[in-house]
mmCIF file of C-alpha atoms in Angstrom:
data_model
loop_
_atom_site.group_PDB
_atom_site.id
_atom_site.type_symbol
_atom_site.label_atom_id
_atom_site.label_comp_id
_atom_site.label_asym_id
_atom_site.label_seq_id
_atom_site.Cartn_x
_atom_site.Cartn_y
_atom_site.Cartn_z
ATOM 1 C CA UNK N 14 43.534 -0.876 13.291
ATOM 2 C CA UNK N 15 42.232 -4.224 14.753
ATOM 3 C CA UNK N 16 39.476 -6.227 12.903
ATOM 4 C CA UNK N 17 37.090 -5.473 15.003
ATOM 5 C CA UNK N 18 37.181 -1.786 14.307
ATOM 6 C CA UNK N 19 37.453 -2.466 10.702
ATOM 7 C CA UNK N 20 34.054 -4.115 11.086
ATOM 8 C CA UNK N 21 32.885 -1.412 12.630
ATOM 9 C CA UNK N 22 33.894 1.538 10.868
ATOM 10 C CA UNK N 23 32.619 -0.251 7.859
ATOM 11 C CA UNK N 24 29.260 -1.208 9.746
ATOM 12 C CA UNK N 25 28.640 2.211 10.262
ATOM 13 C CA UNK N 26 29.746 3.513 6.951
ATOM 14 C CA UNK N 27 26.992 1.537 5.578
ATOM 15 C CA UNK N 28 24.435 3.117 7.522
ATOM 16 C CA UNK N 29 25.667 6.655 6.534
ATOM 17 C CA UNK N 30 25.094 5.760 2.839
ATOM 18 C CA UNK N 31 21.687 3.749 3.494
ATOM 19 C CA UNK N 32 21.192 7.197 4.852
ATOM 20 C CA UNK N 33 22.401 9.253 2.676
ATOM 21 C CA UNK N 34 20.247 7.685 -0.089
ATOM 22 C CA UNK N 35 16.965 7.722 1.728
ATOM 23 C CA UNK N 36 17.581 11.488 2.581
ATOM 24 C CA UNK N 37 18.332 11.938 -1.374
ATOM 25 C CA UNK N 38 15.506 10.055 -2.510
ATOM 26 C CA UNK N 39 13.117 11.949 0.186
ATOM 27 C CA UNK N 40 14.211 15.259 -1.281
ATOM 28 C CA UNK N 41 13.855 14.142 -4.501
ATOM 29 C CA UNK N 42 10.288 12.394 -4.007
ATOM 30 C CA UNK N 43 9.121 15.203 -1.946
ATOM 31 C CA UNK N 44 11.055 18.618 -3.635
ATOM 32 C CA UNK N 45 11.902 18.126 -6.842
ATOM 33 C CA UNK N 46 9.213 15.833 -8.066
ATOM 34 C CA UNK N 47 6.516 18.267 -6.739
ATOM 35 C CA UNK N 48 7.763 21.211 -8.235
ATOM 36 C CA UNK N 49 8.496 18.991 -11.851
ATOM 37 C CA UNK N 50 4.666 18.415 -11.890
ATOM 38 C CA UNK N 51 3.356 21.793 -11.638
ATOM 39 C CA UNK N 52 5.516 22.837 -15.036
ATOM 40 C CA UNK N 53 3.056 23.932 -17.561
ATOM 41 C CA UNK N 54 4.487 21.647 -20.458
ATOM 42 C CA UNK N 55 4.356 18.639 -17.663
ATOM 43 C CA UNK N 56 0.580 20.205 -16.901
ATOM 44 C CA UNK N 57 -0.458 19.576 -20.917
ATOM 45 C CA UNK N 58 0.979 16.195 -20.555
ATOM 46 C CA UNK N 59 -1.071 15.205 -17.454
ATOM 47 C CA UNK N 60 -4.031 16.720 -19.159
ATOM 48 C CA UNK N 61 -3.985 14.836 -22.121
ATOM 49 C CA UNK N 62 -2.925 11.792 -20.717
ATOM 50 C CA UNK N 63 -6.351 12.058 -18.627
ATOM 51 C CA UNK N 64 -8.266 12.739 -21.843
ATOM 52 C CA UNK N 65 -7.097 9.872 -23.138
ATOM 53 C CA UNK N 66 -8.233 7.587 -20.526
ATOM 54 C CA UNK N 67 -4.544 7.215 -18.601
ATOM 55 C CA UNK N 68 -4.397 7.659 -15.174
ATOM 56 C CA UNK N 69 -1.030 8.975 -14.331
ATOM 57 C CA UNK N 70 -1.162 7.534 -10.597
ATOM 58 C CA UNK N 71 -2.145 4.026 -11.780
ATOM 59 C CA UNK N 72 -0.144 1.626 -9.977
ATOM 60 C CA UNK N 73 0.065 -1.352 -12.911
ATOM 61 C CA UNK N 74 -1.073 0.531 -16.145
ATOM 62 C CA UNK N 75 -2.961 -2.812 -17.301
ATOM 63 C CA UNK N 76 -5.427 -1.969 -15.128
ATOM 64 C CA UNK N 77 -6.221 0.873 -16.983
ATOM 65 C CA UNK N 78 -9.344 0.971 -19.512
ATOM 66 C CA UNK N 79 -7.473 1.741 -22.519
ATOM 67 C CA UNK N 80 -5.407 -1.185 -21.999
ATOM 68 C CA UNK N 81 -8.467 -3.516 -22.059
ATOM 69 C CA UNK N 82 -9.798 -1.986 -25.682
ATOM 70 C CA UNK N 83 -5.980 -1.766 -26.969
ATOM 71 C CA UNK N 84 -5.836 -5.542 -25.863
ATOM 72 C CA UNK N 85 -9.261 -6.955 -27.690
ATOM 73 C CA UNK N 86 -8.157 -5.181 -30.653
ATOM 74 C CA UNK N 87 -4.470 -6.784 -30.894
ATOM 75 C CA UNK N 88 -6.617 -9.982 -30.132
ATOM 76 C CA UNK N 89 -8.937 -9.261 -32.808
ATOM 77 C CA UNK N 90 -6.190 -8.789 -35.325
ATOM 78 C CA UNK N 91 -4.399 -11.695 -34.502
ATOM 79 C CA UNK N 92 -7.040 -14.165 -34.989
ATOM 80 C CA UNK N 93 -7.552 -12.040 -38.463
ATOM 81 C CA UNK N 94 -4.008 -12.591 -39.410
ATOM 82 C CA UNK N 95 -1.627 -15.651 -36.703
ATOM 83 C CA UNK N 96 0.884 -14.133 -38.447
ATOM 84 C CA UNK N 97 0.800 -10.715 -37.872
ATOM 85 C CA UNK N 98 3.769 -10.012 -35.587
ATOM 86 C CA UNK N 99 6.054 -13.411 -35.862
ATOM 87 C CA UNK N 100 6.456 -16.003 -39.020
ATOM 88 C CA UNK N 101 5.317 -19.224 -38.058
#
């Protein structure tokens, strides 16, 4: 084989494997996922996740309430104790 058609055999066998992991992460976003989510155990989790102020579909969890009143109270016991998590 010349160079050329090295090139592009291997060009192309790229493409086939960009492919073939879109196609398997389509399937997997929009099959398997899908079906994962309407388990009942995976239903409890969702639930209480929710009651607890967690949005599962929150794109950066520090935007999340909890994270704010988790946050002031690691503050709060820092300035109680600088030396709660590391030795000075």
């Amino acid at each position: 084989m010349s160079e050329s058609n090295l090139q592009s055999s291997s060009k192309w066998s790229g493409w086939y494997a960009l492919l073939t992991v879109a196609f398997l992460m389509a399937v997997l976003w929009l099959g398997v996922l899908p079906k994962i989510s309407k388990d009942p155990g995976i239903q409890q989790q969702i639930r209480l996740r929710e009651e607890q102020g967690v949005d599962s579909a929150a794109m950066f969890y520090s935007d999340l309430p909890a994270v704010k009143t988790a946050t002031d109270r690691l503050n709060q016991l820092e300035q109680n104790n600088p030396y709660l998590f590391w030795l000075p």
